[in-house]
mmCIF file of C-alpha atoms and ligand atoms in Angstrom:
data_model
loop_
_atom_site.group_PDB
_atom_site.id
_atom_site.type_symbol
_atom_site.label_atom_id
_atom_site.label_comp_id
_atom_site.label_asym_id
_atom_site.label_seq_id
_atom_site.Cartn_x
_atom_site.Cartn_y
_atom_site.Cartn_z
ATOM 1 C CA UNK A 298 80.643 19.665 -7.003
ATOM 2 C CA UNK A 299 82.948 22.462 -8.039
ATOM 3 C CA UNK A 300 81.778 24.772 -5.258
ATOM 4 C CA UNK A 301 82.114 21.927 -2.755
ATOM 5 C CA UNK A 302 85.677 21.389 -3.934
ATOM 6 C CA UNK A 303 86.386 25.096 -3.565
ATOM 7 C CA UNK A 304 85.038 25.099 -0.017
ATOM 8 C CA UNK A 305 87.587 22.466 0.853
ATOM 9 C CA UNK A 306 90.297 25.039 0.047
ATOM 10 C CA UNK A 307 89.699 26.529 3.495
ATOM 11 C CA UNK A 308 91.337 23.502 5.027
ATOM 12 C CA UNK A 309 94.582 23.991 3.112
ATOM 13 C CA UNK A 310 97.527 26.077 4.276
ATOM 14 C CA UNK A 311 97.310 29.521 2.632
ATOM 15 C CA UNK A 312 99.620 32.487 3.166
ATOM 16 C CA UNK A 313 98.084 34.821 5.706
ATOM 17 C CA UNK A 314 98.263 38.585 6.203
ATOM 18 C CA UNK A 315 96.345 40.909 8.522
ATOM 19 C CA UNK A 316 93.742 43.147 6.923
ATOM 20 C CA UNK A 317 93.476 46.919 7.181
ATOM 21 C CA UNK A 318 90.362 48.631 8.504
ATOM 22 C CA UNK A 319 88.282 51.143 6.562
ATOM 23 C CA UNK A 320 85.048 52.926 7.459
ATOM 24 C CA UNK A 321 81.725 52.234 5.798
ATOM 25 C CA UNK A 322 78.967 54.581 6.953
ATOM 26 C CA UNK A 323 80.846 55.200 10.190
ATOM 27 C CA UNK A 324 81.568 51.522 10.887
ATOM 28 C CA UNK A 325 85.089 50.044 10.798
ATOM 29 C CA UNK A 326 85.264 46.988 8.588
ATOM 30 C CA UNK A 327 88.036 45.029 6.861
ATOM 31 C CA UNK A 328 89.239 46.512 3.566
ATOM 32 C CA UNK A 329 88.213 43.317 1.741
ATOM 33 C CA UNK A 330 84.641 43.775 2.945
ATOM 34 C CA UNK A 331 84.594 47.308 1.524
ATOM 35 C CA UNK A 332 85.971 46.057 -1.814
ATOM 36 C CA UNK A 333 83.013 43.663 -2.073
ATOM 37 C CA UNK A 334 80.461 46.045 -0.604
ATOM 38 C CA UNK A 335 78.278 46.195 -3.713
ATOM 39 C CA UNK A 336 78.094 42.410 -3.782
ATOM 40 C CA UNK A 337 77.197 42.252 -0.060
ATOM 41 C CA UNK A 338 74.495 44.868 -0.333
ATOM 42 C CA UNK A 339 73.089 43.137 -3.428
ATOM 43 C CA UNK A 340 72.952 39.749 -1.679
ATOM 44 C CA UNK A 341 69.639 38.057 -2.443
ATOM 45 C CA UNK A 342 68.161 36.614 0.721
ATOM 46 C CA UNK A 343 65.421 34.025 0.319
ATOM 47 C CA UNK A 344 62.272 34.017 2.499
ATOM 48 C CA UNK A 345 63.275 30.734 4.170
ATOM 49 C CA UNK A 346 66.783 31.920 5.080
ATOM 50 C CA UNK A 347 67.569 32.051 8.785
ATOM 51 C CA UNK A 348 70.168 34.624 9.812
ATOM 52 C CA UNK A 349 72.278 34.367 12.966
ATOM 53 C CA UNK A 350 73.585 37.762 13.878
ATOM 54 C CA UNK A 351 75.791 39.191 16.619
ATOM 55 C CA UNK A 352 78.561 41.575 17.527
ATOM 56 C CA UNK A 353 81.848 39.599 17.206
ATOM 57 C CA UNK A 354 82.614 37.397 20.232
ATOM 58 C CA UNK A 355 79.089 37.451 21.654
ATOM 59 C CA UNK A 356 78.665 33.677 21.360
ATOM 60 C CA UNK A 357 77.927 33.363 17.641
ATOM 61 C CA UNK A 358 79.560 29.956 17.203
ATOM 62 C CA UNK A 359 77.689 28.628 20.216
ATOM 63 C CA UNK A 360 74.404 29.825 18.704
ATOM 64 C CA UNK A 361 75.344 28.348 15.314
ATOM 65 C CA UNK A 362 75.965 24.918 16.842
ATOM 66 C CA UNK A 363 72.743 25.086 18.876
ATOM 67 C CA UNK A 364 70.692 26.057 15.821
ATOM 68 C CA UNK A 365 72.275 23.371 13.629
ATOM 69 C CA UNK A 366 71.544 20.767 16.314
ATOM 70 C CA UNK A 367 67.927 21.942 16.634
ATOM 71 C CA UNK A 368 67.489 21.848 12.860
ATOM 72 C CA UNK A 369 68.844 18.281 12.793
ATOM 73 C CA UNK A 370 66.735 16.990 15.683
ATOM 74 C CA UNK A 371 69.764 16.632 17.988
ATOM 75 C CA UNK A 372 71.676 14.374 15.567
ATOM 76 C CA UNK A 373 75.328 15.108 16.414
ATOM 77 C CA UNK A 374 76.549 12.967 13.481
ATOM 78 C CA UNK A 375 74.750 15.192 11.003
ATOM 79 C CA UNK A 376 76.226 18.264 12.683
ATOM 80 C CA UNK A 377 79.703 16.758 12.218
ATOM 81 C CA UNK A 378 79.253 16.877 8.401
ATOM 82 C CA UNK A 379 81.540 19.921 8.082
ATOM 83 C CA UNK A 380 83.211 22.656 10.142
ATOM 84 C CA UNK A 381 80.819 25.287 11.475
ATOM 85 C CA UNK A 382 82.063 27.975 9.039
ATOM 86 C CA UNK A 383 81.021 25.757 6.125
ATOM 87 C CA UNK A 384 77.710 24.590 7.590
ATOM 88 C CA UNK A 385 76.640 28.192 8.246
ATOM 89 C CA UNK A 386 78.358 30.646 5.875
ATOM 90 C CA UNK A 387 79.488 34.015 7.218
ATOM 91 C CA UNK A 388 78.246 36.391 4.525
ATOM 92 C CA UNK A 389 80.425 39.397 5.392
ATOM 93 C CA UNK A 390 83.628 37.341 5.603
ATOM 94 C CA UNK A 391 86.167 38.191 2.899
ATOM 95 C CA UNK A 392 89.419 36.608 4.037
ATOM 96 C CA UNK A 393 92.530 38.488 2.881
ATOM 97 C CA UNK A 394 93.695 35.254 1.244
ATOM 98 C CA UNK A 395 92.549 33.304 -1.841
ATOM 99 C CA UNK A 396 89.750 31.167 -0.362
ATOM 100 C CA UNK A 397 85.986 31.361 -1.071
ATOM 101 C CA UNK A 398 84.244 34.330 0.473
ATOM 102 C CA UNK A 399 81.271 33.897 2.786
ATOM 103 C CA UNK A 400 78.993 35.058 -0.017
ATOM 104 C CA UNK A 401 80.339 32.389 -2.385
ATOM 105 C CA UNK A 402 79.837 29.793 0.326
ATOM 106 C CA UNK A 403 76.286 31.049 0.917
ATOM 107 C CA UNK A 404 75.486 30.613 -2.770
ATOM 108 C CA UNK A 405 76.750 27.020 -2.597
ATOM 109 C CA UNK A 406 74.412 26.029 0.257
ATOM 110 C CA UNK A 407 70.961 24.736 -0.779
ATOM 111 C CA UNK A 408 67.802 26.213 0.768
ATOM 112 C CA UNK A 409 66.708 26.416 3.491
ATOM 113 C CA UNK A 410 69.922 28.201 4.410
ATOM 114 C CA UNK A 411 71.228 29.313 7.761
ATOM 115 C CA UNK A 412 73.660 32.210 7.437
ATOM 116 C CA UNK A 413 75.777 34.318 9.766
ATOM 117 C CA UNK A 414 76.577 38.021 9.866
ATOM 118 C CA UNK A 415 78.269 40.473 12.239
ATOM 119 C CA UNK A 416 76.928 43.547 10.436
ATOM 120 C CA UNK A 417 75.069 46.229 12.361
ATOM 121 C CA UNK A 418 71.403 46.500 11.366
ATOM 122 C CA UNK A 419 71.870 49.610 9.203
ATOM 123 C CA UNK A 420 74.482 47.818 7.048
ATOM 124 C CA UNK A 421 72.547 44.566 6.629
ATOM 125 C CA UNK A 422 71.812 43.655 2.990
ATOM 126 C CA UNK A 423 68.254 45.016 2.577
ATOM 127 C CA UNK A 424 66.877 41.787 1.086
ATOM 128 C CA UNK A 425 66.879 40.073 4.534
ATOM 129 C CA UNK A 426 64.319 42.558 5.839
ATOM 130 C CA UNK A 427 62.438 42.762 2.523
ATOM 131 C CA UNK A 428 62.057 38.959 2.518
ATOM 132 C CA UNK A 429 61.016 39.034 6.183
ATOM 133 C CA UNK A 430 63.662 36.429 7.044
ATOM 134 C CA UNK A 431 63.791 35.124 10.591
ATOM 135 C CA UNK A 432 66.798 36.446 12.479
ATOM 136 C CA UNK A 433 68.365 35.299 15.752
ATOM 137 C CA UNK A 434 70.476 37.953 17.446
ATOM 138 C CA UNK A 435 72.789 37.026 20.309
ATOM 139 C CA UNK A 436 74.158 39.700 22.620
ATOM 140 C CA UNK A 437 76.730 39.499 25.413
ATOM 141 C CA UNK A 438 77.535 41.910 28.213
ATOM 142 C CA UNK A 439 80.015 44.531 27.076
ATOM 143 C CA UNK A 440 82.767 43.670 29.553
ATOM 144 C CA UNK A 441 83.060 39.984 28.711
ATOM 145 C CA UNK A 442 82.526 40.827 25.040
ATOM 146 C CA UNK A 443 85.504 43.192 24.870
ATOM 147 C CA UNK A 444 87.776 40.788 26.775
ATOM 148 C CA UNK A 445 86.909 37.991 24.361
ATOM 149 C CA UNK A 446 87.469 40.333 21.397
ATOM 150 C CA UNK A 447 90.896 41.318 22.749
ATOM 151 C CA UNK A 448 92.067 37.698 22.952
ATOM 152 C CA UNK A 449 90.572 36.967 19.530
ATOM 153 C CA UNK A 450 92.687 39.770 18.044
ATOM 154 C CA UNK A 451 95.741 38.149 19.614
ATOM 155 C CA UNK A 452 95.160 34.782 17.955
ATOM 156 C CA UNK A 453 93.531 35.814 14.654
ATOM 157 C CA UNK A 454 96.235 36.493 12.068
ATOM 158 C CA UNK A 455 93.692 37.962 9.614
ATOM 159 C CA UNK A 456 92.947 41.013 11.758
ATOM 160 C CA UNK A 457 95.274 43.625 13.289
ATOM 161 C CA UNK A 458 97.209 42.977 16.514
ATOM 162 C CA UNK A 459 95.227 44.366 19.463
ATOM 163 C CA UNK A 460 98.138 46.189 21.119
ATOM 164 C CA UNK A 461 98.009 46.527 24.897
ATOM 165 C CA UNK A 462 94.748 45.749 26.734
ATOM 166 C CA UNK A 463 94.120 49.338 27.887
ATOM 167 C CA UNK A 464 94.630 50.669 24.357
ATOM 168 C CA UNK A 465 92.366 48.015 22.871
ATOM 169 C CA UNK A 466 89.683 48.847 25.441
ATOM 170 C CA UNK A 467 89.819 52.523 24.439
ATOM 171 C CA UNK A 468 89.603 51.638 20.741
ATOM 172 C CA UNK A 469 86.660 49.355 21.460
ATOM 173 C CA UNK A 470 84.822 52.026 23.458
ATOM 174 C CA UNK A 471 85.431 54.496 20.619
ATOM 175 C CA UNK A 472 84.055 51.955 18.118
ATOM 176 C CA UNK A 473 87.401 51.814 16.306
ATOM 177 C CA UNK A 474 87.332 48.040 15.911
ATOM 178 C CA UNK A 475 85.826 45.693 13.310
ATOM 179 C CA UNK A 476 82.022 46.100 13.271
ATOM 180 C CA UNK A 477 82.234 49.456 15.032
ATOM 181 C CA UNK A 478 80.488 50.452 18.229
ATOM 182 C CA UNK A 479 79.212 47.607 20.411
ATOM 183 C CA UNK A 480 76.677 50.085 21.856
ATOM 184 C CA UNK A 481 75.227 50.964 18.444
ATOM 185 C CA UNK A 482 75.190 47.299 17.415
ATOM 186 C CA UNK A 483 73.227 45.926 20.374
ATOM 187 C CA UNK A 484 70.848 48.911 20.382
ATOM 188 C CA UNK A 485 70.220 48.870 16.646
ATOM 189 C CA UNK A 486 69.204 45.224 16.619
ATOM 190 C CA UNK A 487 67.201 45.628 19.844
ATOM 191 C CA UNK A 488 65.122 48.378 18.271
ATOM 192 C CA UNK A 489 64.776 46.495 14.966
ATOM 193 C CA UNK A 490 63.000 43.636 16.690
ATOM 194 C CA UNK A 491 59.961 45.883 17.051
ATOM 195 C CA UNK A 492 59.483 45.679 13.277
ATOM 196 C CA UNK A 493 61.025 42.374 12.196
ATOM 197 C CA UNK A 494 60.921 38.704 13.265
ATOM 198 C CA UNK A 495 64.045 38.868 15.431
ATOM 199 C CA UNK A 496 64.638 36.599 18.406
ATOM 200 C CA UNK A 497 66.990 38.590 20.647
ATOM 201 C CA UNK A 498 68.918 36.363 23.041
ATOM 202 C CA UNK A 499 71.621 36.883 25.650
ATOM 203 C CA UNK A 500 74.810 34.867 26.174
ATOM 204 C CA UNK A 501 74.298 35.040 29.935
ATOM 205 C CA UNK A 502 70.782 33.536 29.692
ATOM 206 C CA UNK A 503 72.047 30.623 27.587
ATOM 207 C CA UNK A 504 74.828 30.031 30.092
ATOM 208 C CA UNK A 505 72.386 30.091 32.999
ATOM 209 C CA UNK A 506 69.633 27.943 31.519
ATOM 210 C CA UNK A 507 70.574 26.493 28.114
ATOM 211 C CA UNK A 508 67.544 24.171 27.955
ATOM 212 C CA UNK A 509 65.135 27.091 28.320
ATOM 213 C CA UNK A 510 66.868 29.111 25.580
ATOM 214 C CA UNK A 511 67.024 26.058 23.281
ATOM 215 C CA UNK A 512 63.256 25.627 23.685
ATOM 216 C CA UNK A 513 62.763 29.323 22.827
ATOM 217 C CA UNK A 514 64.835 28.961 19.657
ATOM 218 C CA UNK A 515 62.983 25.812 18.585
ATOM 219 C CA UNK A 516 59.658 27.556 19.109
ATOM 220 C CA UNK A 517 60.851 30.574 17.075
ATOM 221 C CA UNK A 518 61.822 28.188 14.262
ATOM 222 C CA UNK A 519 58.485 26.387 14.481
ATOM 223 C CA UNK A 520 60.147 23.101 15.454
ATOM 224 C CA UNK A 521 59.096 20.747 18.221
ATOM 225 C CA UNK A 522 61.740 19.175 20.423
ATOM 226 C CA UNK A 523 61.181 16.360 22.881
ATOM 227 C CA UNK A 524 62.851 16.858 26.259
ATOM 228 C CA UNK A 525 65.481 14.113 25.723
ATOM 229 C CA UNK A 526 66.535 15.911 22.535
ATOM 230 C CA UNK A 527 66.732 19.230 24.375
ATOM 231 C CA UNK A 528 69.012 17.553 26.928
ATOM 232 C CA UNK A 529 71.147 16.071 24.179
ATOM 233 C CA UNK A 530 71.586 19.509 22.610
ATOM 234 C CA UNK A 531 72.478 21.009 26.002
ATOM 235 C CA UNK A 532 75.235 18.414 26.401
ATOM 236 C CA UNK A 533 76.519 18.658 22.825
ATOM 237 C CA UNK A 534 76.745 22.464 22.961
ATOM 238 C CA UNK A 535 78.212 22.764 26.459
ATOM 239 C CA UNK A 536 81.513 24.648 26.438
ATOM 240 C CA UNK A 537 83.638 21.584 27.263
ATOM 241 C CA UNK A 538 82.014 19.584 24.445
ATOM 242 C CA UNK A 539 82.415 22.322 21.868
ATOM 243 C CA UNK A 540 86.006 22.980 22.936
ATOM 244 C CA UNK A 541 86.961 19.449 21.913
ATOM 245 C CA UNK A 542 84.706 19.269 18.846
ATOM 246 C CA UNK A 543 86.863 19.891 15.744
ATOM 247 C CA UNK A 544 83.743 20.715 13.727
ATOM 248 C CA UNK A 545 82.930 23.572 16.135
ATOM 249 C CA UNK A 546 86.215 24.821 17.615
ATOM 250 C CA UNK A 547 87.873 26.235 14.449
ATOM 251 C CA UNK A 548 90.870 23.930 14.836
ATOM 252 C CA UNK A 549 90.377 22.899 11.181
ATOM 253 C CA UNK A 550 91.567 26.314 9.992
ATOM 254 C CA UNK A 551 95.339 26.602 9.483
ATOM 255 C CA UNK A 552 97.340 28.112 12.333
ATOM 256 C CA UNK A 553 98.527 30.802 9.924
ATOM 257 C CA UNK A 554 94.959 32.146 10.194
ATOM 258 C CA UNK A 555 93.915 31.280 13.752
ATOM 259 C CA UNK A 556 96.743 30.516 16.159
ATOM 260 C CA UNK A 557 95.180 28.615 19.053
ATOM 261 C CA UNK A 558 98.563 28.344 20.758
ATOM 262 C CA UNK A 559 98.360 32.093 21.456
ATOM 263 C CA UNK A 560 94.764 31.880 22.745
ATOM 264 C CA UNK A 561 92.283 29.128 21.885
ATOM 265 C CA UNK A 562 89.112 30.086 20.010
ATOM 266 C CA UNK A 563 87.172 28.258 22.743
ATOM 267 C CA UNK A 564 88.934 30.272 25.423
ATOM 268 C CA UNK A 565 86.973 30.444 28.714
ATOM 269 C CA UNK A 566 83.274 30.414 27.865
ATOM 270 C CA UNK A 567 82.210 32.039 31.121
ATOM 271 C CA UNK A 568 80.334 35.058 32.446
ATOM 272 C CA UNK A 569 82.514 37.369 34.559
ATOM 273 C CA UNK A 570 85.987 36.690 33.143
ATOM 274 C CA UNK A 571 86.204 40.486 32.655
ATOM 275 C CA UNK A 572 87.079 40.759 36.358
ATOM 276 C CA UNK A 573 90.458 39.181 35.554
ATOM 277 C CA UNK A 574 91.217 41.957 33.044
ATOM 278 C CA UNK A 575 89.588 45.227 34.095
ATOM 279 C CA UNK A 576 91.018 47.570 36.693
ATOM 280 C CA UNK A 577 88.410 49.192 38.963
ATOM 281 C CA UNK A 578 88.952 52.472 37.091
ATOM 282 C CA UNK A 579 88.422 50.813 33.687
ATOM 283 C CA UNK A 580 85.258 49.129 34.923
ATOM 284 C CA UNK A 581 83.846 52.400 36.298
ATOM 285 C CA UNK A 582 84.782 54.235 33.109
ATOM 286 C CA UNK A 583 82.944 51.678 30.990
ATOM 287 C CA UNK A 584 79.938 51.850 33.335
ATOM 288 C CA UNK A 585 79.826 55.615 32.774
ATOM 289 C CA UNK A 586 80.028 55.254 28.987
ATOM 290 C CA UNK A 587 77.365 52.545 29.110
ATOM 291 C CA UNK A 588 75.032 54.826 31.092
ATOM 292 C CA UNK A 589 75.593 57.644 28.590
ATOM 293 C CA UNK A 590 75.017 55.523 25.503
ATOM 294 C CA UNK A 591 72.471 52.933 26.632
ATOM 295 C CA UNK A 592 71.048 54.338 29.859
ATOM 296 C CA UNK A 593 67.810 55.340 28.113
ATOM 297 C CA UNK A 594 67.315 51.883 26.535
ATOM 298 C CA UNK A 595 65.170 49.052 27.883
ATOM 299 C CA UNK A 596 68.109 46.712 27.157
ATOM 300 C CA UNK A 597 69.659 45.160 30.251
ATOM 301 C CA UNK A 598 72.751 42.987 30.545
ATOM 302 C CA UNK A 599 74.151 40.891 33.362
ATOM 303 C CA UNK A 600 77.912 40.994 33.959
ATOM 304 C CA UNK A 601 77.796 38.108 36.420
ATOM 305 C CA UNK A 602 75.470 35.220 37.185
HETATM 306 P P1 A3P B 52 85.551 33.679 25.476
HETATM 307 O O1 A3P B 52 86.645 34.282 24.666
HETATM 308 O O2 A3P B 52 85.075 34.614 26.568
HETATM 309 O O3 A3P B 52 85.865 32.334 26.002
HETATM 310 P P2 A3P B 52 81.988 34.067 18.828
HETATM 311 O O4 A3P B 52 81.577 32.704 18.462
HETATM 312 O O5 A3P B 52 80.929 35.108 18.655
HETATM 313 O O6 A3P B 52 83.292 34.433 18.193
HETATM 314 O O7 A3P B 52 82.231 34.065 20.413
HETATM 315 C C1 A3P B 52 83.296 33.381 20.988
HETATM 316 C C2 A3P B 52 83.098 33.377 22.486
HETATM 317 O O8 A3P B 52 82.038 32.469 22.806
HETATM 318 C C3 A3P B 52 84.332 32.877 23.228
HETATM 319 O O9 A3P B 52 84.282 33.519 24.510
HETATM 320 C C4 A3P B 52 84.030 31.391 23.326
HETATM 321 O O10 A3P B 52 84.761 30.701 24.292
HETATM 322 C C5 A3P B 52 82.541 31.466 23.672
HETATM 323 N N1 A3P B 52 81.854 30.189 23.441
HETATM 324 C C6 A3P B 52 81.879 29.424 22.334
HETATM 325 N N2 A3P B 52 81.182 28.288 22.530
HETATM 326 C C7 A3P B 52 80.694 28.361 23.784
HETATM 327 C C8 A3P B 52 79.894 27.489 24.588
HETATM 328 N N3 A3P B 52 79.494 26.319 24.132
HETATM 329 N N4 A3P B 52 79.589 27.880 25.839
HETATM 330 C C9 A3P B 52 80.010 29.073 26.328
HETATM 331 N N5 A3P B 52 80.773 29.930 25.624
HETATM 332 C C10 A3P B 52 81.100 29.586 24.367
#
């Protein structure tokens, strides 16, 4: 009961301040994450934990809602039991304000747990791999991912201001943003799936054919879904539904933390919005960097549908 009461603190109006970034093994992370690094690395995963993992802004919340709906047989009422950040704790989240950390929330959730992380594979608490936990990784094409990250920095009062778009893009390419290099992140998890039970999914595929990807996830989780339930989940997790769902759209957090009037958390939800932000030169520059850093990988992304 006490931990439940503490979780409710997130819905109160705390004083906010942006964090500072520090490097851990070459990866930029919030200072609060570094201060709790021993605790994160010592986190005890359980064999029946499911981990949802992604680079920030790749469609994590979408995947969380889909997974929660699958786990509850398409029962939207059950998925309205709490905001998404309480239903699926974010283990590397240490807000720079006095509210429960993601790790404390994770401890409060009974097994079987579904948890979230944005950590690159080499910084993941080792117990997840030791316990052979199932992991779902969601990746998004780099151009839409960086645009979404830019707008998230504008509205998220807990992380630094992004500055101008062209400067943010350079910082992102250099990996000088929270969670470090997008290129290292997507590659690291892609290669890890050769050795661990990781379902590697793409934002663009979910957008194109959500029913097919929902069936894949259910199969990975060993759950059977009837077609009407698949259709229900498609509808419930469509962008327009999630945008107006207070249990999924982060509106329950105080505006001193996330200011949706600057840019809503559920912003566009499309493939190809990058074209509204990139100059031709920026797009070609990123293509060149991509070829240098991921050209030898079997990973492929689509920047339009
Ligand atoms: P945009 O900023 O491009 O709109 P994350 O959950 O990892 O922070 O990712 C957030 C991004 O996923 C945002 O992208 C958000 O709009 C998008 N998103 C969230 N729910 C979605 C849905 N149901 N369908 C499509 N995109 C979704």
